[in-house]
Amino acid sequence: MPELPEVETIVRTLAPHVVGRRIVQARVVSPLVAAEQPQALAALLAGRLIRALRRRGKFIVFDLDDGVLCVHLRMTGKLLLDAAPGKFTRAVLELDSATLLFDDVRQFGRMSWSKALPPNVSRLGPEPFDLTPRAFAERLHARRGRLKPLLLNQAFIAGLGNIYVDEALFRAGVHPLAQASRLSRARAGRLHASIVEVLVEAIAAGGSSISDYVDAQGRAGGFQRFHRVYGREGEPCQQCASKVRRIVVAQRGTHLCPRCQRA
DNA sequence: ATCTATTCCTGGCTGC
DNA sequence: TGCAGCCAGGAATAGA
């Protein structure tokens, strides 16, 4: 599941090979991947120069000489450099220097061209690294909901998904169902620090590979080895040896230590 | 604003 | 071995 660290890793591994390059030809293999423009996308991309590549939240943004190409990988999407096309290849971008594949088993991922950044990208909340602890605390205190759904809300903070929310909450010692507005300033600060810390560590490890994720060169990440609660139901907590529990919050599997994380 | 439920999608898993 | 049924979940959407 590509979240911020995985998308960041993809962008970093991809950028040196695509920035300054031209899209010679584009091919949409599976219309679902192109969402609103299954017919038009290929023509819109053909001939475009890739001026820059960046990440915004979980989106990969190609800045073109005309417009932008926004890619969201959702659950199982991959951008692969010079890989062999397979049964899950949904789109192909032939660059003047390389071939870029959009592979996606489950076809949740999307790519779309637009003249300017589309609303679902421009309306994203702040990047975690851009928020000061103080600003983060103020944003939390302005909300009524519980912590986990709020942290998953991309308009509140961009880039976090199920894995890193669970990991950050554990590190901060905060329960996923805690009321956002009632978090003390100290605990809010600790949560912000935990979010930044876990993201930085995950990026350094090349992201987490649970089942599908690989970077643009096809390499798996290593951070899954350092998950403390995610996917560790029934294992002893690394801090207190209580059993890690799995509950459901906002229809999401949620992993926590009931002893270390108090509401 | 906040909540829940539903939809999309399919490989992989469980259980018989 | 085969097969049905369920699960994973990010984001959009509908409805309360």
PDB file of C-alpha atoms (C1' of nucleotides) in Angstrom:
ATOM      1  CA  MET A   1       0.000   0.000   0.000  1.00  0.00           C
ATOM      2  CA  PRO A   2       1.827   3.075  -1.129  1.00  0.00           C
ATOM      3  CA  GLU A   3       1.588   5.793   1.502  1.00  0.00           C
ATOM      4  CA  LEU A   4       3.803   8.839   1.813  1.00  0.00           C
ATOM      5  CA  PRO A   5       7.140   6.993   2.313  1.00  0.00           C
ATOM      6  CA  GLU A   6       6.484   4.599  -0.552  1.00  0.00           C
ATOM      7  CA  VAL A   7       5.378   7.349  -2.923  1.00  0.00           C
ATOM      8  CA  GLU A   8       8.385   9.435  -1.903  1.00  0.00           C
ATOM      9  CA  THR A   9      10.661   6.479  -2.633  1.00  0.00           C
ATOM     10  CA  ILE A  10       9.069   5.968  -6.029  1.00  0.00           C
ATOM     11  CA  VAL A  11       9.489   9.629  -6.911  1.00  0.00           C
ATOM     12  CA  ARG A  12      13.134   9.589  -5.830  1.00  0.00           C
ATOM     13  CA  THR A  13      13.929   6.452  -7.809  1.00  0.00           C
ATOM     14  CA  LEU A  14      12.009   7.679 -10.824  1.00  0.00           C
ATOM     15  CA  ALA A  15      13.032  11.315 -11.045  1.00  0.00           C
ATOM     16  CA  PRO A  16      16.604  10.890 -12.357  1.00  0.00           C
ATOM     17  CA  HIS A  17      15.263   8.834 -15.255  1.00  0.00           C
ATOM     18  CA  VAL A  18      12.281  10.908 -16.335  1.00  0.00           C
ATOM     19  CA  VAL A  19      12.893  14.578 -15.557  1.00  0.00           C
ATOM     20  CA  GLY A  20      13.862  16.432 -18.716  1.00  0.00           C
ATOM     21  CA  ARG A  21      12.630  13.558 -20.855  1.00  0.00           C
ATOM     22  CA  ARG A  22       9.883  13.544 -23.418  1.00  0.00           C
ATOM     23  CA  ILE A  23       6.881  11.236 -23.628  1.00  0.00           C
ATOM     24  CA  VAL A  24       7.153   9.917 -27.170  1.00  0.00           C
ATOM     25  CA  GLN A  25       4.038   7.790 -27.026  1.00  0.00           C
ATOM     26  CA  ALA A  26       1.448   6.786 -24.443  1.00  0.00           C
ATOM     27  CA  ARG A  27      -0.817   3.772 -24.415  1.00  0.00           C
ATOM     28  CA  VAL A  28      -3.783   3.110 -22.141  1.00  0.00           C
ATOM     29  CA  VAL A  29      -4.112  -0.656 -21.906  1.00  0.00           C
ATOM     30  CA  SER A  30      -6.914  -0.776 -19.368  1.00  0.00           C
ATOM     31  CA  PRO A  31      -9.452   2.082 -19.589  1.00  0.00           C
ATOM     32  CA  LEU A  32     -10.137   2.051 -15.837  1.00  0.00           C
ATOM     33  CA  VAL A  33      -6.694   3.463 -15.099  1.00  0.00           C
ATOM     34  CA  ALA A  34      -7.442   6.647 -16.997  1.00  0.00           C
ATOM     35  CA  ALA A  35     -10.693   7.347 -15.149  1.00  0.00           C
ATOM     36  CA  GLU A  36     -12.408  10.284 -16.881  1.00  0.00           C
ATOM     37  CA  GLN A  37     -10.305  10.307 -20.032  1.00  0.00           C
ATOM     38  CA  PRO A  38      -9.774   6.703 -21.184  1.00  0.00           C
ATOM     39  CA  GLN A  39      -9.838   7.698 -24.829  1.00  0.00           C
ATOM     40  CA  ALA A  40      -8.119  11.057 -24.683  1.00  0.00           C
ATOM     41  CA  LEU A  41      -5.284  10.492 -22.230  1.00  0.00           C
ATOM     42  CA  ALA A  42      -2.806   8.928 -24.621  1.00  0.00           C
ATOM     43  CA  ALA A  43      -3.089  11.827 -27.073  1.00  0.00           C
ATOM     44  CA  LEU A  44      -2.860  14.398 -24.287  1.00  0.00           C
ATOM     45  CA  LEU A  45       0.431  12.906 -23.097  1.00  0.00           C
ATOM     46  CA  ALA A  46       2.089  12.207 -26.438  1.00  0.00           C
ATOM     47  CA  GLY A  47       4.906  14.630 -27.144  1.00  0.00           C
ATOM     48  CA  ARG A  48       4.901  16.207 -23.671  1.00  0.00           C
ATOM     49  CA  LEU A  49       8.135  17.126 -21.927  1.00  0.00           C
ATOM     50  CA  ILE A  50       8.462  16.137 -18.254  1.00  0.00           C
ATOM     51  CA  ARG A  51       9.788  19.256 -16.571  1.00  0.00           C
ATOM     52  CA  ALA A  52       9.650  18.030 -12.970  1.00  0.00           C
ATOM     53  CA  LEU A  53       8.451  15.149 -10.825  1.00  0.00           C
ATOM     54  CA  ARG A  54       7.182  15.572  -7.305  1.00  0.00           C
ATOM     55  CA  ARG A  55       5.072  14.045  -4.581  1.00  0.00           C
ATOM     56  CA  ARG A  56       2.053  15.716  -3.017  1.00  0.00           C
ATOM     57  CA  GLY A  57       0.441  13.585  -0.326  1.00  0.00           C
ATOM     58  CA  LYS A  58       0.143  10.173  -1.941  1.00  0.00           C
ATOM     59  CA  PHE A  59      -0.046  11.638  -5.438  1.00  0.00           C
ATOM     60  CA  ILE A  60       2.799  11.509  -7.940  1.00  0.00           C
ATOM     61  CA  VAL A  61       2.740  14.703  -9.987  1.00  0.00           C
ATOM     62  CA  PHE A  62       4.455  14.990 -13.360  1.00  0.00           C
ATOM     63  CA  ASP A  63       4.853  18.660 -14.272  1.00  0.00           C
ATOM     64  CA  LEU A  64       4.688  18.756 -18.062  1.00  0.00           C
ATOM     65  CA  ASP A  65       5.447  21.480 -20.570  1.00  0.00           C
ATOM     66  CA  ASP A  66       1.665  21.589 -20.944  1.00  0.00           C
ATOM     67  CA  GLY A  67      -0.406  20.674 -17.882  1.00  0.00           C
ATOM     68  CA  VAL A  68       0.195  18.019 -15.247  1.00  0.00           C
ATOM     69  CA  LEU A  69      -0.110  14.252 -15.047  1.00  0.00           C
ATOM     70  CA  CYS A  70      -1.338  13.130 -11.629  1.00  0.00           C
ATOM     71  CA  VAL A  71      -0.949   9.497 -10.617  1.00  0.00           C
ATOM     72  CA  HIS A  72      -2.458   7.822  -7.562  1.00  0.00           C
ATOM     73  CA  LEU A  73      -1.410   4.224  -6.927  1.00  0.00           C
ATOM     74  CA  ARG A  74      -4.070   3.442  -4.318  1.00  0.00           C
ATOM     75  CA  MET A  75      -3.568  -0.125  -3.118  1.00  0.00           C
ATOM     76  CA  THR A  76      -1.550  -2.098  -5.634  1.00  0.00           C
ATOM     77  CA  GLY A  77      -0.431   0.354  -8.282  1.00  0.00           C
ATOM     78  CA  LYS A  78       3.203   0.507  -9.391  1.00  0.00           C
ATOM     79  CA  LEU A  79       5.263   2.730 -11.668  1.00  0.00           C
ATOM     80  CA  LEU A  80       8.019   0.595 -13.156  1.00  0.00           C
ATOM     81  CA  LEU A  81      11.020   1.720 -15.134  1.00  0.00           C
ATOM     82  CA  ASP A  82      12.103  -0.446 -18.047  1.00  0.00           C
ATOM     83  CA  ALA A  83      10.210  -3.497 -16.835  1.00  0.00           C
ATOM     84  CA  ALA A  84       8.586  -6.198 -18.939  1.00  0.00           C
ATOM     85  CA  PRO A  85       4.866  -5.587 -19.527  1.00  0.00           C
ATOM     86  CA  GLY A  86       2.636  -8.222 -17.936  1.00  0.00           C
ATOM     87  CA  LYS A  87      -1.010  -9.085 -17.450  1.00  0.00           C
ATOM     88  CA  PHE A  88      -1.377  -6.280 -14.908  1.00  0.00           C
ATOM     89  CA  THR A  89       0.116  -3.531 -17.063  1.00  0.00           C
ATOM     90  CA  ARG A  90      -2.600  -0.874 -17.345  1.00  0.00           C
ATOM     91  CA  ALA A  91      -0.743   1.891 -19.174  1.00  0.00           C
ATOM     92  CA  VAL A  92       2.573   2.373 -20.936  1.00  0.00           C
ATOM     93  CA  LEU A  93       4.524   5.613 -21.348  1.00  0.00           C
ATOM     94  CA  GLU A  94       7.279   5.415 -23.931  1.00  0.00           C
ATOM     95  CA  LEU A  95       9.840   8.079 -23.090  1.00  0.00           C
ATOM     96  CA  ASP A  96      12.695   9.093 -25.344  1.00  0.00           C
ATOM     97  CA  SER A  97      15.032   7.355 -22.910  1.00  0.00           C
ATOM     98  CA  ALA A  98      13.064   4.648 -21.122  1.00  0.00           C
ATOM     99  CA  THR A  99       9.725   2.914 -20.783  1.00  0.00           C
ATOM    100  CA  LEU A 100       7.464   3.616 -17.845  1.00  0.00           C
ATOM    101  CA  LEU A 101       4.774   1.069 -16.956  1.00  0.00           C
ATOM    102  CA  PHE A 102       1.744   1.613 -14.772  1.00  0.00           C
ATOM    103  CA  ASP A 103       1.013  -1.833 -13.359  1.00  0.00           C
ATOM    104  CA  ASP A 104      -1.920  -2.439 -11.032  1.00  0.00           C
ATOM    105  CA  VAL A 105      -3.424  -5.781 -10.046  1.00  0.00           C
ATOM    106  CA  ARG A 106      -6.604  -4.406  -8.565  1.00  0.00           C
ATOM    107  CA  GLN A 107      -7.188  -1.434 -10.830  1.00  0.00           C
ATOM    108  CA  PHE A 108      -7.882   1.052  -8.052  1.00  0.00           C
ATOM    109  CA  GLY A 109      -5.034   3.259  -9.191  1.00  0.00           C
ATOM    110  CA  ARG A 110      -5.663   6.239 -11.475  1.00  0.00           C
ATOM    111  CA  MET A 111      -3.808   8.599 -13.738  1.00  0.00           C
ATOM    112  CA  SER A 112      -5.182  11.759 -15.269  1.00  0.00           C
ATOM    113  CA  TRP A 113      -3.998  14.782 -17.205  1.00  0.00           C
ATOM    114  CA  SER A 114      -5.220  18.268 -16.410  1.00  0.00           C
ATOM    115  CA  LYS A 115      -4.213  21.804 -17.310  1.00  0.00           C
ATOM    116  CA  ALA A 116      -3.634  22.704 -13.668  1.00  0.00           C
ATOM    117  CA  LEU A 117      -3.584  20.713 -10.441  1.00  0.00           C
ATOM    118  CA  PRO A 118      -7.004  19.052 -10.034  1.00  0.00           C
ATOM    119  CA  PRO A 119      -9.119  19.748  -6.919  1.00  0.00           C
ATOM    120  CA  ASN A 120      -8.379  16.422  -5.258  1.00  0.00           C
ATOM    121  CA  VAL A 121      -4.697  17.363  -5.237  1.00  0.00           C
ATOM    122  CA  SER A 122      -4.939  21.091  -4.602  1.00  0.00           C
ATOM    123  CA  ARG A 123      -7.327  20.547  -1.689  1.00  0.00           C
ATOM    124  CA  LEU A 124      -4.982  18.239   0.168  1.00  0.00           C
ATOM    125  CA  GLY A 125      -4.030  19.210   3.684  1.00  0.00           C
ATOM    126  CA  PRO A 126      -0.483  20.176   4.645  1.00  0.00           C
ATOM    127  CA  GLU A 127       2.489  17.877   4.263  1.00  0.00           C
ATOM    128  CA  PRO A 128       3.465  16.437   7.659  1.00  0.00           C
ATOM    129  CA  PHE A 129       6.990  17.855   7.322  1.00  0.00           C
ATOM    130  CA  ASP A 130       5.647  21.355   6.699  1.00  0.00           C
ATOM    131  CA  LEU A 131       3.615  21.464   9.899  1.00  0.00           C
ATOM    132  CA  THR A 132       5.120  22.825  13.076  1.00  0.00           C
ATOM    133  CA  PRO A 133       4.150  20.979  16.281  1.00  0.00           C
ATOM    134  CA  ARG A 134       2.227  24.057  17.284  1.00  0.00           C
ATOM    135  CA  ALA A 135       0.257  24.288  14.046  1.00  0.00           C
ATOM    136  CA  PHE A 136      -0.461  20.562  14.221  1.00  0.00           C
ATOM    137  CA  ALA A 137      -1.820  20.913  17.755  1.00  0.00           C
ATOM    138  CA  GLU A 138      -3.986  23.836  16.704  1.00  0.00           C
ATOM    139  CA  ARG A 139      -5.422  21.870  13.794  1.00  0.00           C
ATOM    140  CA  LEU A 140      -6.180  18.956  16.120  1.00  0.00           C
ATOM    141  CA  HIS A 141      -7.882  21.161  18.658  1.00  0.00           C
ATOM    142  CA  ALA A 142     -10.149  22.632  15.992  1.00  0.00           C
ATOM    143  CA  ARG A 143     -11.615  19.189  15.238  1.00  0.00           C
ATOM    144  CA  ARG A 144     -14.199  17.103  17.002  1.00  0.00           C
ATOM    145  CA  GLY A 145     -13.565  13.642  15.683  1.00  0.00           C
ATOM    146  CA  ARG A 146     -11.406  10.799  16.877  1.00  0.00           C
ATOM    147  CA  LEU A 147      -7.742  10.685  16.061  1.00  0.00           C
ATOM    148  CA  LYS A 148      -7.377   7.856  13.597  1.00  0.00           C
ATOM    149  CA  PRO A 149     -10.105   8.891  11.137  1.00  0.00           C
ATOM    150  CA  LEU A 150      -8.758  12.426  11.300  1.00  0.00           C
ATOM    151  CA  LEU A 151      -5.177  11.373  10.541  1.00  0.00           C
ATOM    152  CA  LEU A 152      -6.437   9.312   7.612  1.00  0.00           C
ATOM    153  CA  ASN A 153      -8.310  12.331   6.285  1.00  0.00           C
ATOM    154  CA  GLN A 154      -6.120  13.677   3.466  1.00  0.00           C
ATOM    155  CA  ALA A 155      -7.632  17.135   3.823  1.00  0.00           C
ATOM    156  CA  PHE A 156      -6.478  17.269   7.438  1.00  0.00           C
ATOM    157  CA  ILE A 157      -2.940  16.034   6.824  1.00  0.00           C
ATOM    158  CA  ALA A 158      -1.652  14.616   3.552  1.00  0.00           C
ATOM    159  CA  GLY A 159       0.139  11.347   2.985  1.00  0.00           C
ATOM    160  CA  LEU A 160      -0.707   9.163   5.968  1.00  0.00           C
ATOM    161  CA  GLY A 161      -2.423   5.828   5.442  1.00  0.00           C
ATOM    162  CA  ASN A 162      -3.366   2.896   7.585  1.00  0.00           C
ATOM    163  CA  ILE A 163       0.148   1.630   8.313  1.00  0.00           C
ATOM    164  CA  TYR A 164       1.784   4.883   9.356  1.00  0.00           C
ATOM    165  CA  VAL A 165      -1.183   6.145  11.341  1.00  0.00           C
ATOM    166  CA  ASP A 166      -1.112   2.989  13.471  1.00  0.00           C
ATOM    167  CA  GLU A 167       2.661   3.171  13.856  1.00  0.00           C
ATOM    168  CA  ALA A 168       2.682   6.869  14.751  1.00  0.00           C
ATOM    169  CA  LEU A 169      -0.120   6.483  17.307  1.00  0.00           C
ATOM    170  CA  PHE A 170       1.734   3.625  18.952  1.00  0.00           C
ATOM    171  CA  ARG A 171       4.975   5.576  19.126  1.00  0.00           C
ATOM    172  CA  ALA A 172       3.155   8.519  20.657  1.00  0.00           C
ATOM    173  CA  GLY A 173       1.325   6.297  23.138  1.00  0.00           C
ATOM    174  CA  VAL A 174      -2.046   7.607  22.033  1.00  0.00           C
ATOM    175  CA  HIS A 175      -5.201   5.562  21.452  1.00  0.00           C
ATOM    176  CA  PRO A 176      -6.655   5.713  17.919  1.00  0.00           C
ATOM    177  CA  LEU A 177     -10.094   6.510  19.332  1.00  0.00           C
ATOM    178  CA  ALA A 178      -8.906   9.437  21.452  1.00  0.00           C
ATOM    179  CA  GLN A 179     -10.770  12.688  20.852  1.00  0.00           C
ATOM    180  CA  ALA A 180      -8.602  14.987  18.763  1.00  0.00           C
ATOM    181  CA  SER A 181      -9.732  18.140  20.517  1.00  0.00           C
ATOM    182  CA  ARG A 182      -8.945  16.755  23.968  1.00  0.00           C
ATOM    183  CA  LEU A 183      -5.339  15.838  23.293  1.00  0.00           C
ATOM    184  CA  SER A 184      -3.034  17.831  25.542  1.00  0.00           C
ATOM    185  CA  ARG A 185      -0.517  20.090  23.895  1.00  0.00           C
ATOM    186  CA  ALA A 186       2.269  17.820  25.100  1.00  0.00           C
ATOM    187  CA  ARG A 187       0.660  14.702  23.649  1.00  0.00           C
ATOM    188  CA  ALA A 188      -0.171  16.513  20.418  1.00  0.00           C
ATOM    189  CA  GLY A 189       3.463  17.508  20.163  1.00  0.00           C
ATOM    190  CA  ARG A 190       4.530  13.943  20.812  1.00  0.00           C
ATOM    191  CA  LEU A 191       2.145  12.699  18.135  1.00  0.00           C
ATOM    192  CA  HIS A 192       3.498  15.171  15.607  1.00  0.00           C
ATOM    193  CA  ALA A 193       7.062  14.120  16.439  1.00  0.00           C
ATOM    194  CA  SER A 194       6.075  10.460  16.082  1.00  0.00           C
ATOM    195  CA  ILE A 195       4.497  11.052  12.687  1.00  0.00           C
ATOM    196  CA  VAL A 196       7.598  12.823  11.370  1.00  0.00           C
ATOM    197  CA  GLU A 197       9.904  10.246  12.948  1.00  0.00           C
ATOM    198  CA  VAL A 198       8.156   7.201  11.525  1.00  0.00           C
ATOM    199  CA  LEU A 199       7.913   8.773   8.063  1.00  0.00           C
ATOM    200  CA  VAL A 200      11.589   9.724   8.030  1.00  0.00           C
ATOM    201  CA  GLU A 201      12.631   6.245   9.146  1.00  0.00           C
ATOM    202  CA  ALA A 202      10.343   4.606   6.605  1.00  0.00           C
ATOM    203  CA  ILE A 203      11.675   6.733   3.748  1.00  0.00           C
ATOM    204  CA  ALA A 204      15.232   5.855   4.798  1.00  0.00           C
ATOM    205  CA  ALA A 205      14.260   2.167   4.621  1.00  0.00           C
ATOM    206  CA  GLY A 206      12.701   2.580   1.174  1.00  0.00           C
ATOM    207  CA  GLY A 207       9.132   2.197   2.433  1.00  0.00           C
ATOM    208  CA  SER A 208       7.155  -0.824   3.625  1.00  0.00           C
ATOM    209  CA  SER A 209       6.503  -3.840   1.425  1.00  0.00           C
ATOM    210  CA  ILE A 210       3.572  -5.819   2.814  1.00  0.00           C
ATOM    211  CA  SER A 211       2.487  -7.571  -0.335  1.00  0.00           C
ATOM    212  CA  ASP A 212       2.803  -5.572  -3.519  1.00  0.00           C
ATOM    213  CA  TYR A 213       4.852  -2.454  -3.063  1.00  0.00           C
ATOM    214  CA  VAL A 214       8.091  -1.982  -4.990  1.00  0.00           C
ATOM    215  CA  ASP A 215       9.839   1.199  -6.093  1.00  0.00           C
ATOM    216  CA  ALA A 216      10.319   2.309  -9.703  1.00  0.00           C
ATOM    217  CA  GLN A 217      13.305  -0.025 -10.034  1.00  0.00           C
ATOM    218  CA  GLY A 218      11.278  -2.972  -8.765  1.00  0.00           C
ATOM    219  CA  ARG A 219      12.964  -3.077  -5.348  1.00  0.00           C
ATOM    220  CA  ALA A 220      10.982  -3.908  -2.224  1.00  0.00           C
ATOM    221  CA  GLY A 221      11.156  -1.690   0.854  1.00  0.00           C
ATOM    222  CA  GLY A 222      12.484  -2.803   4.222  1.00  0.00           C
ATOM    223  CA  PHE A 223      10.486  -0.865   6.782  1.00  0.00           C
ATOM    224  CA  GLN A 224       7.924  -3.623   7.371  1.00  0.00           C
ATOM    225  CA  ARG A 225      10.550  -5.284   9.569  1.00  0.00           C
ATOM    226  CA  PHE A 226      10.372  -2.303  11.885  1.00  0.00           C
ATOM    227  CA  HIS A 227       6.602  -2.111  12.212  1.00  0.00           C
ATOM    228  CA  ARG A 228       5.790  -2.242  15.901  1.00  0.00           C
ATOM    229  CA  VAL A 229       2.042  -2.859  15.769  1.00  0.00           C
ATOM    230  CA  TYR A 230       0.826  -2.926  12.162  1.00  0.00           C
ATOM    231  CA  GLY A 231       0.281  -6.535  11.128  1.00  0.00           C
ATOM    232  CA  ARG A 232       1.459  -7.776  14.535  1.00  0.00           C
ATOM    233  CA  GLU A 233      -1.817  -8.803  16.121  1.00  0.00           C
ATOM    234  CA  GLY A 234      -1.220 -11.272  18.940  1.00  0.00           C
ATOM    235  CA  GLU A 235       2.504 -10.573  19.163  1.00  0.00           C
ATOM    236  CA  PRO A 236       3.928  -9.123  22.375  1.00  0.00           C
ATOM    237  CA  CYS A 237       4.207  -5.344  22.516  1.00  0.00           C
ATOM    238  CA  GLN A 238       7.863  -4.340  22.215  1.00  0.00           C
ATOM    239  CA  GLN A 239       7.453  -1.937  25.126  1.00  0.00           C
ATOM    240  CA  CYS A 240       5.341  -3.793  27.663  1.00  0.00           C
ATOM    241  CA  ALA A 241       4.887  -7.351  26.342  1.00  0.00           C
ATOM    242  CA  SER A 242       1.080  -7.076  26.321  1.00  0.00           C
ATOM    243  CA  LYS A 243      -0.526  -8.616  23.275  1.00  0.00           C
ATOM    244  CA  VAL A 244      -0.942  -6.304  20.314  1.00  0.00           C
ATOM    245  CA  ARG A 245      -4.637  -6.033  19.497  1.00  0.00           C
ATOM    246  CA  ARG A 246      -6.521  -5.474  16.279  1.00  0.00           C
ATOM    247  CA  ILE A 247      -9.753  -3.512  16.303  1.00  0.00           C
ATOM    248  CA  VAL A 248     -11.755  -1.886  13.531  1.00  0.00           C
ATOM    249  CA  VAL A 249     -11.856   1.896  13.311  1.00  0.00           C
ATOM    250  CA  ALA A 250     -13.492   3.675  10.393  1.00  0.00           C
ATOM    251  CA  GLN A 251     -13.783   0.316   8.592  1.00  0.00           C
ATOM    252  CA  ARG A 252     -10.005  -0.085   8.815  1.00  0.00           C
ATOM    253  CA  GLY A 253      -7.982  -2.744  10.550  1.00  0.00           C
ATOM    254  CA  THR A 254      -6.344  -0.908  13.446  1.00  0.00           C
ATOM    255  CA  HIS A 255      -3.426  -2.222  15.453  1.00  0.00           C
ATOM    256  CA  LEU A 256      -2.539  -1.049  18.927  1.00  0.00           C
ATOM    257  CA  CYS A 257      -1.163  -1.929  22.321  1.00  0.00           C
ATOM    258  CA  PRO A 258      -4.093  -1.497  24.728  1.00  0.00           C
ATOM    259  CA  ARG A 259      -1.697  -0.911  27.617  1.00  0.00           C
ATOM    260  CA  CYS A 260       0.682   1.600  26.012  1.00  0.00           C
ATOM    261  CA  GLN A 261      -2.025   3.512  24.170  1.00  0.00           C
ATOM    262  CA  ARG A 262      -4.608   5.076  26.436  1.00  0.00           C
ATOM    263  CA  ALA A 263      -7.566   7.155  25.365  1.00  0.00           C
TER     264      ALA A 263
ATOM    265  C1'  DA B   1     -18.784  18.762  10.545  1.00  0.00           C
ATOM    266  C1'  DT B   2     -18.842  14.033  11.622  1.00  0.00           C
ATOM    267  C1'  DC B   3     -20.406   9.496  11.335  1.00  0.00           C
ATOM    268  C1'  DT B   4     -21.482   4.978   8.940  1.00  0.00           C
ATOM    269  C1'  DA B   5     -22.084   2.202   5.003  1.00  0.00           C
ATOM    270  C1'  DT B   6     -21.220   1.244   0.236  1.00  0.00           C
ATOM    271  C1'  DT B   7     -18.691   0.966  -3.994  1.00  0.00           C
ATOM    272  C1'  DC B   8     -14.727  -0.093  -6.698  1.00  0.00           C
ATOM    273  C1'  DC B   9     -11.322  -4.558  -7.672  1.00  0.00           C
ATOM    274  C1'  DT B  10      -8.979  -9.125  -7.613  1.00  0.00           C
ATOM    275  C1'  DG B  11      -5.197 -12.227  -5.722  1.00  0.00           C
ATOM    276  C1'  DG B  12      -4.717 -14.814  -1.893  1.00  0.00           C
ATOM    277  C1'  DC B  13      -6.345 -16.972   1.893  1.00  0.00           C
ATOM    278  C1'  DT B  14      -9.561 -20.059   4.680  1.00  0.00           C
ATOM    279  C1'  DG B  15     -12.446 -23.847   5.151  1.00  0.00           C
ATOM    280  C1'  DC B  16     -14.916 -27.670   3.512  1.00  0.00           C
TER     281       DC B  16
ATOM    282  C1'  DT C   1      -7.419 -30.379  -5.968  1.00  0.00           C
ATOM    283  C1'  DG C   2     -11.366 -27.569  -6.411  1.00  0.00           C
ATOM    284  C1'  DC C   3     -14.287 -24.085  -5.218  1.00  0.00           C
ATOM    285  C1'  DA C   4     -17.099 -20.760  -2.706  1.00  0.00           C
ATOM    286  C1'  DG C   5     -16.765 -17.009   0.211  1.00  0.00           C
ATOM    287  C1'  DC C   6     -14.362 -13.624   2.412  1.00  0.00           C
ATOM    288  C1'  DC C   7     -10.621 -10.298   3.189  1.00  0.00           C
ATOM    289  C1'  DA C   8      -7.329  -6.353   2.365  1.00  0.00           C
ATOM    290  C1'  DG C   9      -8.349  -0.901   2.001  1.00  0.00           C
ATOM    291  C1'  DG C  10      -7.844   4.722  -0.254  1.00  0.00           C
ATOM    292  C1'  DA C  11     -10.946   7.591  -1.796  1.00  0.00           C
ATOM    293  C1'  DA C  12     -15.392   8.999  -3.516  1.00  0.00           C
ATOM    294  C1'  DT C  13     -20.060   9.110  -2.466  1.00  0.00           C
ATOM    295  C1'  DA C  14     -24.587   8.884  -0.263  1.00  0.00           C
ATOM    296  C1'  DG C  15     -27.343   9.377   3.582  1.00  0.00           C
ATOM    297  C1'  DA C  16     -28.129  10.109   8.584  1.00  0.00           C
TER     298       DA C  16
END
